[in-house]
Structures are given as structure tokens and as C-alpha cells.
Short mmCIF file of C-alpha atoms and ligand atoms in Angstrom, two decimals:
data_model
loop_
_atom_site.label_atom_id
_atom_site.label_comp_id
_atom_site.label_asym_id
_atom_site.label_seq_id
_atom_site.Cartn_x
_atom_site.Cartn_y
_atom_site.Cartn_z
CA UNK A 18 24.62 77.12 30.19
CA UNK A 19 25.76 73.49 30.53
CA UNK A 20 28.06 73.76 33.51
CA UNK A 21 27.55 75.59 36.75
CA UNK A 22 30.00 76.05 39.63
CA UNK A 23 28.72 77.54 42.86
CA UNK A 24 29.12 77.52 46.64
CA UNK A 25 28.30 74.13 48.15
CA UNK A 26 24.64 74.05 49.25
CA UNK A 27 23.05 72.95 52.54
CA UNK A 28 19.74 71.19 53.14
CA UNK A 29 17.64 73.08 55.69
CA UNK A 30 15.15 70.22 56.24
CA UNK A 31 15.89 66.51 55.96
CA UNK A 32 14.81 63.21 57.53
CA UNK A 33 17.78 60.91 58.05
CA UNK A 34 15.93 58.37 60.27
CA UNK A 35 18.15 56.26 62.58
CA UNK A 36 19.86 52.89 63.05
CA UNK A 37 20.61 50.99 59.84
CA UNK A 38 18.76 53.58 57.74
CA UNK A 39 21.61 56.02 58.34
CA UNK A 40 24.20 54.37 56.09
CA UNK A 41 22.07 55.15 53.04
CA UNK A 42 20.51 58.47 54.08
CA UNK A 43 23.67 60.12 55.39
CA UNK A 44 25.65 59.12 52.30
CA UNK A 45 22.94 60.46 49.99
CA UNK A 46 22.69 63.82 51.77
CA UNK A 47 26.45 64.27 52.31
CA UNK A 48 26.89 63.57 48.58
CA UNK A 49 25.99 67.17 47.82
CA UNK A 50 25.20 69.08 51.00
CA UNK A 51 27.79 70.37 53.50
CA UNK A 52 25.25 70.64 56.31
CA UNK A 53 21.64 69.71 56.96
CA UNK A 54 18.96 70.57 59.49
CA UNK A 55 18.07 67.12 60.79
CA UNK A 56 14.43 66.51 61.66
CA UNK A 57 13.80 65.04 65.13
CA UNK A 58 10.67 62.96 64.38
CA UNK A 59 12.14 59.59 65.31
CA UNK A 60 9.86 56.93 66.83
CA UNK A 61 11.29 58.07 70.18
CA UNK A 62 11.23 61.84 69.63
CA UNK A 63 14.47 63.81 69.98
CA UNK A 64 13.14 66.23 72.57
CA UNK A 65 16.12 66.89 74.83
CA UNK A 66 19.77 67.85 74.43
CA UNK A 67 21.11 64.45 75.46
CA UNK A 68 19.01 62.66 72.84
CA UNK A 69 20.12 65.18 70.19
CA UNK A 70 23.78 64.60 71.06
CA UNK A 71 23.36 60.83 70.87
CA UNK A 72 21.59 61.17 67.54
CA UNK A 73 24.33 63.47 66.17
CA UNK A 74 26.98 60.87 67.07
CA UNK A 75 25.01 58.13 65.30
CA UNK A 76 24.79 60.27 62.17
CA UNK A 77 28.51 61.08 62.19
CA UNK A 78 29.36 57.40 62.74
CA UNK A 79 27.40 56.58 59.56
CA UNK A 80 29.34 59.09 57.46
CA UNK A 81 31.42 57.28 54.81
CA UNK A 82 35.21 57.75 55.04
CA UNK A 83 36.46 60.83 53.28
CA UNK A 84 33.10 62.64 53.38
CA UNK A 85 32.62 65.84 55.30
CA UNK A 86 29.16 66.65 56.59
CA UNK A 87 27.78 68.57 59.54
CA UNK A 88 24.40 67.51 60.94
CA UNK A 89 22.60 70.53 62.44
CA UNK A 90 20.47 69.13 65.23
CA UNK A 91 16.94 70.13 66.19
CA UNK A 92 14.63 69.36 69.10
CA UNK A 93 11.10 68.00 68.77
CA UNK A 94 8.59 70.25 70.52
CA UNK A 95 6.79 67.65 72.64
CA UNK A 96 5.01 68.24 75.92
CA UNK A 97 8.19 66.94 77.62
CA UNK A 98 10.55 69.54 76.15
CA UNK A 99 12.11 71.52 79.02
CA UNK A 100 12.52 75.31 79.04
CA UNK A 101 15.99 74.76 80.45
CA UNK A 102 16.99 72.85 77.32
CA UNK A 103 15.90 75.84 75.26
CA UNK A 104 18.19 78.14 77.24
CA UNK A 105 21.07 75.68 76.79
CA UNK A 106 20.25 74.78 73.19
CA UNK A 107 22.63 76.96 71.19
CA UNK A 108 25.59 76.13 73.45
CA UNK A 109 24.76 72.46 72.82
CA UNK A 110 24.75 72.89 69.03
CA UNK A 111 20.97 72.87 68.61
CA UNK A 112 19.81 75.01 65.68
CA UNK A 113 16.02 74.91 65.91
CA UNK A 114 12.94 73.41 67.51
CA UNK A 115 10.38 71.60 65.39
CA UNK A 116 6.67 72.07 65.93
CA UNK A 117 4.33 69.38 64.60
CA UNK A 118 0.62 69.76 65.19
CA UNK A 119 -0.18 66.34 66.67
CA UNK A 120 -1.23 63.91 63.95
CA UNK A 121 -0.33 66.21 61.06
CA UNK A 122 2.20 63.91 59.39
CA UNK A 123 4.59 60.95 59.68
CA UNK A 124 6.09 60.81 63.18
CA UNK A 125 3.99 63.64 64.60
CA UNK A 126 2.26 61.60 67.30
CA UNK A 127 4.19 63.42 70.03
CA UNK A 128 3.35 66.85 68.60
CA UNK A 129 1.32 69.60 70.16
CA UNK A 130 -2.46 69.76 70.21
CA UNK A 131 -2.83 72.96 72.20
CA UNK A 132 -0.42 75.71 71.26
CA UNK A 133 -1.08 77.71 74.43
CA UNK A 134 0.52 74.93 76.46
CA UNK A 135 3.88 75.66 74.85
CA UNK A 136 3.93 79.44 75.29
CA UNK A 137 6.72 79.26 77.94
CA UNK A 138 8.87 77.32 75.44
CA UNK A 139 8.17 79.82 72.67
CA UNK A 140 8.93 82.69 75.05
CA UNK A 141 12.33 81.17 75.83
CA UNK A 142 13.00 80.54 72.13
CA UNK A 143 12.17 84.14 71.29
CA UNK A 144 14.57 85.34 74.00
CA UNK A 145 17.34 83.10 72.70
CA UNK A 146 16.73 83.73 68.96
CA UNK A 147 16.28 79.98 68.52
CA UNK A 148 14.29 79.33 65.32
CA UNK A 149 10.89 77.61 65.46
CA UNK A 150 10.53 75.23 62.50
CA UNK A 151 6.89 74.63 61.72
CA UNK A 152 4.97 71.90 59.95
CA UNK A 153 2.18 74.27 58.99
CA UNK A 154 -0.97 72.21 58.62
CA UNK A 155 -4.05 72.04 60.81
CA UNK A 156 -5.33 68.59 61.74
CA UNK A 157 -9.01 69.45 62.13
CA UNK A 158 -10.95 66.59 60.49
CA UNK A 159 -13.38 69.02 58.91
CA UNK A 160 -10.64 70.87 57.03
CA UNK A 161 -9.90 69.53 53.57
CA UNK A 162 -6.39 68.11 53.20
CA UNK A 163 -5.64 70.54 50.35
CA UNK A 164 -6.60 73.53 52.53
CA UNK A 165 -4.76 72.57 55.69
CA UNK A 166 -1.75 74.80 55.10
CA UNK A 167 -3.79 77.90 54.26
CA UNK A 168 -6.05 77.37 57.28
CA UNK A 169 -2.99 76.88 59.50
CA UNK A 170 -1.59 80.21 58.35
CA UNK A 171 -4.80 82.08 59.14
CA UNK A 172 -5.85 80.27 62.31
CA UNK A 173 -2.53 79.44 63.98
CA UNK A 174 0.42 81.25 62.43
CA UNK A 175 -0.97 84.77 62.24
CA UNK A 176 -1.97 84.78 65.95
CA UNK A 177 1.34 83.10 66.88
CA UNK A 178 3.38 85.82 65.18
CA UNK A 179 1.23 88.48 66.88
CA UNK A 180 1.89 86.87 70.28
CA UNK A 181 5.64 86.34 69.62
CA UNK A 182 6.61 89.16 67.26
CA UNK A 183 10.37 88.58 67.51
CA UNK A 184 10.35 84.78 67.31
CA UNK A 185 12.44 83.44 64.41
CA UNK A 186 10.23 81.15 62.35
CA UNK A 187 10.71 78.88 59.35
CA UNK A 188 7.49 77.71 57.74
CA UNK A 189 8.72 74.41 56.36
CA UNK A 190 8.07 72.88 52.94
CA UNK A 191 5.53 75.46 51.81
CA UNK A 192 3.11 74.13 49.22
CA UNK A 193 0.69 76.90 48.29
CA UNK A 194 0.48 80.30 46.63
CA UNK A 195 -1.16 81.43 49.87
CA UNK A 196 1.97 80.52 51.86
CA UNK A 197 4.20 82.42 49.43
CA UNK A 198 2.00 85.49 49.66
CA UNK A 199 1.93 85.20 53.45
CA UNK A 200 5.71 84.87 53.83
CA UNK A 201 6.15 87.96 51.65
CA UNK A 202 3.98 89.92 54.10
CA UNK A 203 6.06 89.01 57.17
CA UNK A 204 9.24 90.57 58.63
CA UNK A 205 12.73 89.29 57.81
CA UNK A 206 12.92 86.81 60.67
CA UNK A 207 10.05 84.74 59.21
CA UNK A 208 11.16 82.57 56.29
CA UNK A 209 10.21 79.40 54.40
CA UNK A 210 11.83 76.33 52.91
CA UNK A 211 10.74 74.86 49.59
CA UNK A 212 11.24 71.24 48.51
CA UNK A 213 12.25 70.08 45.04
CA UNK A 214 9.13 67.94 44.73
CA UNK A 215 6.76 70.82 45.45
CA UNK A 216 8.52 72.70 42.65
CA UNK A 217 8.12 69.75 40.27
CA UNK A 218 4.77 68.10 41.04
CA UNK A 219 1.11 68.96 41.15
CA UNK A 220 -1.74 66.84 42.41
CA UNK A 221 -2.22 65.63 38.84
CA UNK A 222 1.13 63.85 39.20
CA UNK A 223 -0.31 62.18 42.28
CA UNK A 224 -3.83 61.37 41.09
CA UNK A 225 -4.20 61.33 37.29
CA UNK A 226 -3.86 58.05 35.38
CA UNK A 227 -3.73 56.05 38.62
CA UNK A 228 -2.72 56.81 42.19
CA UNK A 229 1.03 57.27 42.56
CA UNK A 230 2.07 56.58 46.15
CA UNK A 231 5.64 57.71 45.56
CA UNK A 232 4.32 61.22 44.94
CA UNK A 233 2.44 61.29 48.24
CA UNK A 234 3.85 63.52 50.94
CA UNK A 235 2.64 66.08 53.44
CA UNK A 236 1.87 68.83 52.85
CA UNK A 237 0.22 67.16 49.85
CA UNK A 238 1.26 68.52 46.44
CA UNK A 239 -1.21 71.10 45.19
CA UNK A 240 -2.29 72.82 41.96
CA UNK A 241 -0.42 74.15 38.93
CA UNK A 242 -1.07 77.68 40.17
CA UNK A 243 0.48 76.84 43.55
CA UNK A 244 3.49 75.22 41.90
CA UNK A 245 4.04 78.32 39.75
CA UNK A 246 3.90 80.58 42.80
CA UNK A 247 6.48 78.38 44.56
CA UNK A 248 8.80 78.48 41.54
CA UNK A 249 8.44 82.24 41.33
CA UNK A 250 9.36 82.55 45.03
CA UNK A 251 12.32 80.17 44.74
CA UNK A 252 13.85 81.98 41.76
CA UNK A 253 13.02 85.47 43.05
CA UNK A 254 16.30 86.00 44.87
CA UNK A 255 14.31 86.90 47.99
CA UNK A 256 16.30 85.55 50.98
CA UNK A 257 13.10 84.58 52.80
CA UNK A 258 12.90 81.46 50.60
CA UNK A 259 15.56 78.78 50.75
CA UNK A 260 16.26 75.12 50.08
CA UNK A 261 14.89 72.34 52.29
CA UNK A 262 14.40 68.98 50.58
CA UNK A 263 12.18 67.29 53.17
CA UNK A 264 13.70 64.11 51.74
CA UNK A 265 11.80 61.49 53.76
CA UNK A 266 12.62 57.83 53.09
CA UNK A 267 10.09 55.05 53.59
CA UNK A 268 10.54 51.39 52.62
CA UNK A 269 8.74 50.39 49.43
CA UNK A 270 6.30 48.25 51.42
CA UNK A 271 5.16 51.28 53.46
CA UNK A 272 4.54 53.29 50.29
CA UNK A 273 2.97 50.62 48.09
CA UNK A 274 0.42 49.83 50.71
CA UNK A 275 -3.34 50.15 51.28
CA UNK A 276 -2.39 52.96 53.66
CA UNK A 277 0.59 54.69 52.06
CA UNK A 278 3.04 56.54 54.34
CA UNK A 279 3.63 60.24 53.62
CA UNK A 280 7.12 61.15 52.43
CA UNK A 281 9.18 61.41 49.22
CA UNK A 282 12.86 60.50 49.04
CA UNK A 283 14.86 62.98 46.93
CA UNK A 284 18.32 63.05 48.55
CA UNK A 285 19.84 60.88 45.79
CA UNK A 286 19.24 63.71 43.28
CA UNK A 287 18.42 66.72 45.40
CA UNK A 288 20.50 69.61 44.08
CA UNK A 289 20.19 68.19 40.57
CA UNK A 290 16.37 68.37 40.75
CA UNK A 291 16.46 71.97 41.96
CA UNK A 292 18.85 72.76 39.08
CA UNK A 293 16.27 71.37 36.65
CA UNK A 294 13.61 73.69 38.03
CA UNK A 295 15.83 76.77 37.96
CA UNK A 296 17.10 75.88 34.50
CA UNK A 297 13.58 75.48 33.12
CA UNK A 298 12.68 78.85 34.63
CA UNK A 299 15.81 80.37 33.03
CA UNK A 300 17.04 81.33 36.47
CA UNK A 301 20.15 79.21 37.07
CA UNK A 302 21.89 82.37 38.24
CA UNK A 303 19.49 82.42 41.22
CA UNK A 304 20.23 78.85 42.34
CA UNK A 305 23.24 79.73 44.49
CA UNK A 306 21.40 82.26 46.66
CA UNK A 307 18.49 79.89 47.23
CA UNK A 308 20.56 76.79 47.94
CA UNK A 309 23.79 78.11 49.46
CA UNK A 310 23.40 81.64 50.89
CA UNK A 311 19.95 82.41 52.28
CA UNK A 312 19.77 79.39 54.61
CA UNK A 313 23.03 80.03 56.49
CA UNK A 314 22.28 83.76 56.54
CA UNK A 315 18.92 83.10 58.21
CA UNK A 316 20.36 80.64 60.73
CA UNK A 317 23.33 82.93 61.49
CA UNK A 318 25.91 80.45 60.23
CA UNK A 319 28.84 81.06 57.88
CA UNK A 320 28.34 80.33 54.18
CA UNK A 321 30.23 77.29 52.89
CA UNK A 322 33.70 77.83 51.43
CA UNK A 323 33.91 74.94 48.99
CA UNK A 324 32.29 74.86 45.54
CA UNK A 325 30.40 72.18 43.68
CA UNK A 326 29.99 71.85 39.93
CA UNK A 327 26.86 70.69 38.13
CA UNK A 328 26.90 69.61 34.53
CA UNK A 329 24.06 69.06 32.08
CA UNK A 330 24.50 65.32 31.64
CA UNK A 331 21.27 63.30 31.87
CA UNK A 332 21.47 60.12 33.98
CA UNK A 333 19.01 57.41 34.95
CA UNK A 334 17.77 57.19 38.52
CA UNK A 335 17.89 53.55 39.70
CA UNK A 336 14.54 51.74 39.86
CA UNK A 337 15.14 51.12 43.55
CA UNK A 338 17.74 51.70 46.26
CA UNK A 339 18.67 49.18 49.00
CA UNK A 340 17.32 50.47 52.32
CA UNK A 341 17.08 48.77 55.72
CA UNK A 342 17.27 45.19 54.39
CA UNK A 343 14.61 46.05 51.85
CA UNK A 344 14.19 48.69 49.17
CA UNK A 345 13.13 52.23 48.69
CA UNK A 346 11.74 53.76 45.51
CA UNK A 347 13.53 57.07 44.93
CA UNK A 348 11.92 60.09 43.27
CA UNK A 349 12.07 59.73 39.43
CA UNK A 350 12.86 56.00 39.76
CA UNK A 351 13.78 54.57 36.36
CA UNK A 352 13.59 58.00 34.74
CA UNK A 353 16.19 60.59 33.93
CA UNK A 354 17.49 63.63 35.75
CA UNK A 355 19.00 66.37 33.61
CA UNK A 356 21.88 67.57 35.79
CA UNK A 357 24.72 65.74 37.45
CA UNK A 358 27.35 66.64 40.05
CA UNK A 359 30.88 66.60 38.63
CA UNK A 360 33.23 65.03 41.16
C1 LIG B 414 7.87 63.30 56.68
C2 LIG B 414 8.40 61.97 57.21
O1 LIG B 414 8.21 60.95 56.53
O2 LIG B 414 9.02 61.97 58.27
N1 LIG B 414 6.86 63.05 55.65
C3 LIG B 414 6.46 63.91 54.70
O3 LIG B 414 5.51 63.58 53.97
N2 LIG B 414 7.04 65.06 54.49
C4 LIG B 414 7.34 64.14 57.80
C5 LIG B 414 7.10 65.58 57.40
O4 LIG B 414 8.02 66.37 57.22
O5 LIG B 414 5.92 65.96 57.24
ZN1 LIG B 415 9.80 66.90 56.88
#
């Protein structure tokens, strides 16, 4: 198959940043996605409805003429998040609340270090069927960085689901075979997103032949066995697994640095990279469910009406992209991507 037409996809996890970053990030995401769940981990966290509305307006103002795109706003679960905002969230166009264990990743400094403190918030979310979006890694210094997701599942997520059995949960950007197996054991209202880079990379791509900062993200990419389990889940047609790029731009200087920031930018080639994975797995027929149906079904939103067409037509990713008066190194910089959107 060299051409593929299917329902326009959405991105159920993206970092658009703010200010002058938005002109690039919003264009890149709106290029192929109709909607996106926008992460709230700005330097000043988006942890109330007013801040989310302001942020939504900024995003829409950055949308290039002629593009249609709907940002789906989320709230950052900080200690300042008010129960009242949870009750009013859906009416205000909020689609989820993001939980970062404090210190787990980029922009998680306002996250939670004691989950019991937020029980009233989780109670209200459960009542309102408002999804909890989780960065599932523990931050305990004694836990190896490659084990942090698995330990989170056992130590935090299992008890959390026991305590809030009806709470809608998305375990974001899963990176391990353990997470796949766990999600398969949960009820329908617990799901997971999978990034393109976790389907394409292992830790060898990060560490062998020299350290590659542009392959560094959190959760860190894992083993070949984990990658295979993620691919199997993505192409399975099981609606518990759907697309979330976690495209997370950082300026080149923050990545090529003695202390490299976590995050991989994939929005410039997002759906095309997923198509490569599904194609290689001989499962292109499963791409539409994963990228265009299961996300909106989980979030209780209508599926998109428009189609997009992908063509097998290799193209070169630019070596760098202008970003915030400097540059960003996109995923696959200077190398080719197999599929292209036909406009
Ligand atoms: C994200 C970022 O840069 O905001 N980084 C990342 O490595 N994925 C934060 C996150 O989602 O963990
Ligand atoms: Zn993220």
C-alpha cells in the first residue's frame, strides 16, 4: 500500500509551550491533527480555569490563517488546584487534569509529592468523569531511572485505582512491556497513550556509539523487548491504546548541554512517523483506530469528519527548525521519513 486515506487524527498529549514558541508548535501540530490535549506544564503552571482560558486564547491566536485546530485544555494538578474548578471544569472546556509526581520530568516542579493530599480532587474528578492524565514515574532516588514506570504502576497506580475504582485514567506515554501488560489488566476506563519515539527507539539509540541528547526524554526509552510490546499494543486494535506524541520542544542549547533537558520534538512528522511503525509491522489498517478513533471515544468526543491522505514519498527532515529566536533539532534531523501528508 502506497497511499492511505483515513479520518483526521488527534494528538492526545502535546507540549505547545507559550509566548513566541507557539507560532512554530501550533503550526506543526495543526498541520496534521484536528485537536490536541495540551499539557499544562508551563513555567507558571496552568492550574485554574482562568489560566486555561487565557492559554487557549494564546494558542488560537498563534494558529496560522486558514488552519483549523482545537486545543483541548487540561489543568495541572498542583497543591493550589481548587475542587471547585474540578466541578466547573467540563463546562469550561477542560478535558483532563495532569498529575506529575514532583520532580519527575521537565516542568514538574509544581507536581504532587504526597498523593493522599489530593484525594479530595480525585474524588471530585471521579464524580465528574474528568480524566486523570498521569506521568507514571516514581521519583525516589533509589529507584533506577529505567524502572521508574514499573515501580510507579505497582506502588502508586494499583493502590490509586483501588481507592478510586471509577476514576477515568490515562497513563501517558507508556514505555515498558510492564505498562502494556498492566493496562490490559484494567477496566475500560483506564487507557494509555503511546508516543512515536517510544515505538521507534530503544536505549541503544540513546546510548550506543555516543550519547544522543535528542533521543533523551522521560520516560526514558527502554529495551527492544519493551519497544516490541508497545508496537504490539499500538497495532492490536485495542481501544485502550491511542496516539499521544508527547512532542516536547526544547531549544538546541538546552539539549546539547552538560545537563540535557528531557523532551523530543516530533510534531513536524508525527503522523508520518506512526505510519512508518504501522507499515513496518504490516498493520497500516490499524492506524486509523489508534490515531483517530480510540482517543475521542475515550474522552467522549465526536470522531473527526475530515480525512487526511498519507503517501509513501520519502522526504528529508530539516537539520534544524527556527524556534524562539534560536533553533530546535527535530526528531530524525537530516534523515528521511518514509511517509508524507498529501495536501
Ligand atoms: C516533557 C517536556 O519537555 O515538557 N518532556 C519529556 O521528556 N517528555 C515533559 C513530560 O511529558 O514528561
Ligand atoms: Zn509530556
